[in-house]
GROMACS .gro file of C-alpha atoms in nm:
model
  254
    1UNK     CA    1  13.581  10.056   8.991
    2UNK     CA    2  13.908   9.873   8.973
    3UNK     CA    3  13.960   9.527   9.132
    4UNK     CA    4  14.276   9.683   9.269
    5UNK     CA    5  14.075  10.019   9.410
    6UNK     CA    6  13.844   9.802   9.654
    7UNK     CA    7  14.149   9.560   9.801
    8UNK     CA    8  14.386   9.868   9.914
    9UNK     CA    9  14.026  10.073  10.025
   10UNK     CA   10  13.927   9.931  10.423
   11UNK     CA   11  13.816  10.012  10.752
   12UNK     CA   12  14.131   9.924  11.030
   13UNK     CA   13  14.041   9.847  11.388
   14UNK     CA   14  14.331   9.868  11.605
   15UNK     CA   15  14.352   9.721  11.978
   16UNK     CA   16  13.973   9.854  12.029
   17UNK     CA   17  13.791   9.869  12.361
   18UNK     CA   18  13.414   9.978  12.440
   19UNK     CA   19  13.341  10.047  12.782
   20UNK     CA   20  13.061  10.220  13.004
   21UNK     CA   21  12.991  10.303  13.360
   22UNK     CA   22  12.603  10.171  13.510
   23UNK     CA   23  12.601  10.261  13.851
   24UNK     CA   24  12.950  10.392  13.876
   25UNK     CA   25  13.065  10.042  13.753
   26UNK     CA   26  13.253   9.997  13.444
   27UNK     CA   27  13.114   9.727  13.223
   28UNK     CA   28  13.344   9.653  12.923
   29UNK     CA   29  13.164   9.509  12.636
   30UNK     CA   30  13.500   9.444  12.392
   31UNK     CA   31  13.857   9.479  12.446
   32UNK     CA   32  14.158   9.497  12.193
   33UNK     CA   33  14.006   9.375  11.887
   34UNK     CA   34  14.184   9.346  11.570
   35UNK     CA   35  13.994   9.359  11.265
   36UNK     CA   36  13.982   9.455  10.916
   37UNK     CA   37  13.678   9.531  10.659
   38UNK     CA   38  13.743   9.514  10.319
   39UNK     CA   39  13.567   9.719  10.027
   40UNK     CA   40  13.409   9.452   9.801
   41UNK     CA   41  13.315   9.241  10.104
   42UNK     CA   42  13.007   9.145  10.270
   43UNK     CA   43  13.052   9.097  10.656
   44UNK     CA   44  12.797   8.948  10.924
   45UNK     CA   45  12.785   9.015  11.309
   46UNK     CA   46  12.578   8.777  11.500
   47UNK     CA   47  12.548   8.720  11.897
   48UNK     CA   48  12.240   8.693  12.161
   49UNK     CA   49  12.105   9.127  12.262
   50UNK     CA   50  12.390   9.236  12.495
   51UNK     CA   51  12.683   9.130  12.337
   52UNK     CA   52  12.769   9.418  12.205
   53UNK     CA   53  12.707   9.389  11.822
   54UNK     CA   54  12.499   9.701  11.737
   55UNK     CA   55  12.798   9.876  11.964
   56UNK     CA   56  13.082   9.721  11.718
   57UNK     CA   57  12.912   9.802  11.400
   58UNK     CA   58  12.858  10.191  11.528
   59UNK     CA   59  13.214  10.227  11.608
   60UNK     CA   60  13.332  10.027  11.250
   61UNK     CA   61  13.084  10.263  11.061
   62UNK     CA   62  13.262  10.557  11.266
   63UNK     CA   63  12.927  10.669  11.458
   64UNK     CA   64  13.078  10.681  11.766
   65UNK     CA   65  13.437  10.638  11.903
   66UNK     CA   66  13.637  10.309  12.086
   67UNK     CA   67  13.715  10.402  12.463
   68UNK     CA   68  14.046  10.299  12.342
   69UNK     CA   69  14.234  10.193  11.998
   70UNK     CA   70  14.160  10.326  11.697
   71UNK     CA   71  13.914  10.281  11.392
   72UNK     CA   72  14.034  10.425  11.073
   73UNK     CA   73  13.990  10.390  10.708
   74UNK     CA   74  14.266  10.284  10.508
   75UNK     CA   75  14.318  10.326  10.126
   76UNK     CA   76  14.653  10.383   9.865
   77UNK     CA   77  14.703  10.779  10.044
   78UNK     CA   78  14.740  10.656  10.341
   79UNK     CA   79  14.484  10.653  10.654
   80UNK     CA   80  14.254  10.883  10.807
   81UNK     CA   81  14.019  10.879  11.129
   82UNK     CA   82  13.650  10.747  11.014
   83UNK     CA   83  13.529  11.068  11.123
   84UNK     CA   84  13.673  11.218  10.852
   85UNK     CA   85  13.537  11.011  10.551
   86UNK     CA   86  13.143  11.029  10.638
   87UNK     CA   87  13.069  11.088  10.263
   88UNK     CA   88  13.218  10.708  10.202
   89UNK     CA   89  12.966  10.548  10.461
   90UNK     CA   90  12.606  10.473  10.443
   91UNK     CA   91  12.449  10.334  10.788
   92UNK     CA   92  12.062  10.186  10.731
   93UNK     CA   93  11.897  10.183  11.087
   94UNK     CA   94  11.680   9.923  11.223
   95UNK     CA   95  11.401  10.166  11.272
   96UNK     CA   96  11.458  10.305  10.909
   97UNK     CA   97  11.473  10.687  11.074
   98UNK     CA   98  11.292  10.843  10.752
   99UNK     CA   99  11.180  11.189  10.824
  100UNK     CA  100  10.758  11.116  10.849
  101UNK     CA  101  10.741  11.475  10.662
  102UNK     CA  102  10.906  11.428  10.320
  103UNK     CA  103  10.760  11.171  10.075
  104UNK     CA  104  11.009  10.851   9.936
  105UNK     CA  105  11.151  11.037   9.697
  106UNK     CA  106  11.262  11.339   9.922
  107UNK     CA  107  11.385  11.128  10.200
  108UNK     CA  108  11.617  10.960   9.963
  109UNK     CA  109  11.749  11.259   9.807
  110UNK     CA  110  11.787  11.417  10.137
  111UNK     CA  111  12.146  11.274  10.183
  112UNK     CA  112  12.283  11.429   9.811
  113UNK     CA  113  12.116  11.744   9.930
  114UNK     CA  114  12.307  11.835  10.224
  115UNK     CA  115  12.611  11.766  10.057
  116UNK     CA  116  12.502  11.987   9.785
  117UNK     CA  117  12.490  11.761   9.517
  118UNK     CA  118  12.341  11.844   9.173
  119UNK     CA  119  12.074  11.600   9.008
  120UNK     CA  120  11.925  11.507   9.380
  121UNK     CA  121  11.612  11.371   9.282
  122UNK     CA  122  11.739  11.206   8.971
  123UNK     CA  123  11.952  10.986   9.153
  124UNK     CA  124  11.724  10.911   9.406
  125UNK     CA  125  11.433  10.775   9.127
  126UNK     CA  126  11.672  10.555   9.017
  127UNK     CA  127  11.791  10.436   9.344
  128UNK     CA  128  11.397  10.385   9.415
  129UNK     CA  129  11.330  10.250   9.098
  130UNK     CA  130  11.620  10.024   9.208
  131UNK     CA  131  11.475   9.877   9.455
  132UNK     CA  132  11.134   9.837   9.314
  133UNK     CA  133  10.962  10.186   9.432
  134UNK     CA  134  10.891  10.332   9.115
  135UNK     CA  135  10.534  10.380   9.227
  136UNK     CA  136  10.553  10.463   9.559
  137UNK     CA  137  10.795  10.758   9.519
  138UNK     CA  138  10.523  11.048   9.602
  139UNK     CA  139  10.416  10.864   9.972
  140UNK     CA  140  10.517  10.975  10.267
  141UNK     CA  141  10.675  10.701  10.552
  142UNK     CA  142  10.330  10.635  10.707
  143UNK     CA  143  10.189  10.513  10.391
  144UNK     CA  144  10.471  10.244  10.335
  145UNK     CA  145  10.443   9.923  10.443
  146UNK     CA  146  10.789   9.816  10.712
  147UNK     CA  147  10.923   9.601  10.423
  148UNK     CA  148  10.904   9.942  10.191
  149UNK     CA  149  11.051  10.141  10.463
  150UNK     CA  150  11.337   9.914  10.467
  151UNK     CA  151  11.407   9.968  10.094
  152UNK     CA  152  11.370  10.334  10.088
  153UNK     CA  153  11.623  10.322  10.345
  154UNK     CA  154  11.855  10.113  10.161
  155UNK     CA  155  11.818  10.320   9.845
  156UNK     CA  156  11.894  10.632  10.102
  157UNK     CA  157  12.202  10.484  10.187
  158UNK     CA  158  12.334  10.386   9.877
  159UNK     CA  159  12.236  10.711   9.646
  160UNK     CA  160  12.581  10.875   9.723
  161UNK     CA  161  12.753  10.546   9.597
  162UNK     CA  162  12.939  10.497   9.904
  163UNK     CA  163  13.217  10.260   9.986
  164UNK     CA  164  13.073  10.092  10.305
  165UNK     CA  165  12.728  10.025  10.432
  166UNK     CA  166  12.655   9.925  10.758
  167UNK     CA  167  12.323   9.787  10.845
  168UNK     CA  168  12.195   9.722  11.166
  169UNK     CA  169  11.916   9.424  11.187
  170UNK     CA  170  11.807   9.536  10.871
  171UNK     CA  171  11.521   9.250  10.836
  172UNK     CA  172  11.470   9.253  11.193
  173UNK     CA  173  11.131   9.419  11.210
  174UNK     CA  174  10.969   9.185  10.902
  175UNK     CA  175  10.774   8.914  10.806
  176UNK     CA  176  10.998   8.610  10.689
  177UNK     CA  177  10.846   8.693  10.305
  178UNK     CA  178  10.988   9.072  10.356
  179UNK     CA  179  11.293   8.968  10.488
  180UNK     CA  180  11.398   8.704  10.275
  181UNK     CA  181  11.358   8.982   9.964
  182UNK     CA  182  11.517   9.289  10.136
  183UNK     CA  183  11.758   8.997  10.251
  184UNK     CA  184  11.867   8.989   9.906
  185UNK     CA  185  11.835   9.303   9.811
  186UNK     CA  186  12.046   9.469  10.043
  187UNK     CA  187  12.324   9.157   9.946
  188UNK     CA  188  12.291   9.243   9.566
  189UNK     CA  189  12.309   9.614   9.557
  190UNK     CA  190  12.591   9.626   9.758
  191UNK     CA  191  12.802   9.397   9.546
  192UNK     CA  192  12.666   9.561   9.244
  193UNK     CA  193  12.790   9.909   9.399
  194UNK     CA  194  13.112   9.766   9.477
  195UNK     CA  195  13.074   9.854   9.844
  196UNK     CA  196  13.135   9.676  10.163
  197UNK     CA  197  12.871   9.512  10.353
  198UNK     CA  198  12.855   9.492  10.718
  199UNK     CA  199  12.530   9.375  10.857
  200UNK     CA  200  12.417   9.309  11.270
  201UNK     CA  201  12.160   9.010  11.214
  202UNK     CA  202  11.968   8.734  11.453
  203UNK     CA  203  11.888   8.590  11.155
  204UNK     CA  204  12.117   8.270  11.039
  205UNK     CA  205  11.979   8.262  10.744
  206UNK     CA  206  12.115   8.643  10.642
  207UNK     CA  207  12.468   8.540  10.851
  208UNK     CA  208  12.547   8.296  10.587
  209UNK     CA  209  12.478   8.525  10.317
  210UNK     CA  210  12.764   8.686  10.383
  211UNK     CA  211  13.119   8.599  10.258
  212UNK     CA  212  13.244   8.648  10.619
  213UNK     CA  213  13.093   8.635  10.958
  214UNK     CA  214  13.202   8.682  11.355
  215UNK     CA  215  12.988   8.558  11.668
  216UNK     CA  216  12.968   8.752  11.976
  217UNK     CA  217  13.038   8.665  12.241
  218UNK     CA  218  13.306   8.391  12.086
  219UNK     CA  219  13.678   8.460  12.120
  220UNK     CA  220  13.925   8.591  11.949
  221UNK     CA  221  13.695   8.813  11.805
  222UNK     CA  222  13.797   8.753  11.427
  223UNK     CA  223  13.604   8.682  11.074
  224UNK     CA  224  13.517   8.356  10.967
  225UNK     CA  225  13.463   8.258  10.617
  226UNK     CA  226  13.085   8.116  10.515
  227UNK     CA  227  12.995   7.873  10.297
  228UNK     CA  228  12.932   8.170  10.024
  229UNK     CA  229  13.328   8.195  10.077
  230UNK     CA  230  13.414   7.875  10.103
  231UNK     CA  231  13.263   7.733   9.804
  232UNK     CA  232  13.475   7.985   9.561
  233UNK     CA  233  13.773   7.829   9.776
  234UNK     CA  234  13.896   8.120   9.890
  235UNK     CA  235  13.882   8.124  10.268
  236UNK     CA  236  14.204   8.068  10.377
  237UNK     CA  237  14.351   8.370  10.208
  238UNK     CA  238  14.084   8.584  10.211
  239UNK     CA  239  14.062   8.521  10.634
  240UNK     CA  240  14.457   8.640  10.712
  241UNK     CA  241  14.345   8.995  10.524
  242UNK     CA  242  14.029   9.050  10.716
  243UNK     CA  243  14.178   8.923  11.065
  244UNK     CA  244  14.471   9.130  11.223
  245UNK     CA  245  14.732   9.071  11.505
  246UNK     CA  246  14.659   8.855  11.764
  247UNK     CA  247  14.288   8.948  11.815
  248UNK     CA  248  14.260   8.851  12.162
  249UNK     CA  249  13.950   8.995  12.219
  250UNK     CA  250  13.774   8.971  12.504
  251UNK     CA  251  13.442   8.963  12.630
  252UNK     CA  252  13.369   9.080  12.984
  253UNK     CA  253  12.943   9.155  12.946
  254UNK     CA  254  12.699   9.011  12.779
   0.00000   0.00000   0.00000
């Protein structure tokens, strides 16, 4: 994959909003927020539970749709509305969502399956041998410890070699050991896939893994380089590409 390939391939948020009624009252969680998510990048969302960060990352990974603005991916033919490009975009959930009736192997696979891909379970051994499964391929979920959960997940969503993943507190339900490895894992394969990284995390420790990061519920809602980015002295031009407009965003519930 060219250098040139994952700068011109991203993920556009335009002037987004997310809003919801409770009780006939409409509670707005974000409004007009500008951002941009590169291929090749790792991105981190942290904030306190109610600030709307599992909410961003399922409208940047295309999941859902903005009450208003628009989220759409970007590359050298042009754009086109996330909803569109779901064979570019892996999402790993928090609570791993492996069906409890297929074994590793099968669950991982699954994906390449549906889209009627040939050499299925090839691809998902060596996704599984990847991430350091290559004995636990034949057991089902309820035989795997969380931390192998997590990394059957992660080979799930990276055995159709997409161009995004978006992970949503993916070390949240782990010892500090388990985290600290999938932690890395997660980072590594990624960047060794070329794709994008966006991850929802309590954990500082993860945030400043990434290259960039944003805090909920700070304003303007825009990426700021880590340390990770900083120390390849790269931050100031690498935070006008990922931040757009004005970015005003606001934050009316948290």
């Amino acid at each position: 994959m060219s250098v040139a390939k994952i700068l011109s391939n991203r993920i556009e948020l335009s002037n987004v909003s997310q809003s919801f009624l409770s009780n006939d009252k409409k509670i707005t969680l974000f409004s007009d927020v500008n951002l941009s998510i590169q291929q090749g990048h790792s991105y981190a969302i942290t904030g306190p539970s109610g600030s709307g960060k599992s909410s961003l990352l399922t409208l940047m990974s295309g999941l859902c749709e903005p009450t208003t603005g628009n989220c759409q991916y970007q590359d050298a033919n042009g754009t086109i509305p996330l909803p569109q490009i779901r064979d570019k975009i892996g999402f790993i959930f928090q609570q791993f969502h492996l069906l409890p009736e297929l074994n590793a192997l099968n669950n991982v696979a699954l994906p390449l399956k549906l889209r009627g891909h040939k050499g299925a379970l090839d691809k998902a051994r060596y996704w599984l041998e990847k991430v350091g499964l290559e004995d636990r391929m034949q057991h089902k979920p309820s035989q795997l410890s969380g931390g192998e959960q997590q990394r059957v997940a992660i080979a799930r969503a990276l055995v159709f070699n997409p161009e995004f993943i978006f992970a949503d507190e993916p070390t949240g339900n782990l010892d500090p050991g388990s985290a600290a490895e999938i932690s890395q894992l997660l980072l590594s394969s990624c960047s060794e896939n070329g794709a994008g990284l966006v991850i929802v995390t309590h954990s500082e420790r993860l945030a400043t893994q990434a290259e960039f990061s944003l805090s909920l519920p700070v304003k303007p809602f825009e990426w700021h380089s880590s340390e990770v980015e900083k120390s390849h002295g790269k931050e100031n031009q690498n935070k006008e590409n990922h931040n757009k407009g004005s970015q005003q965003g606001e934050r009316h519930y948290a």
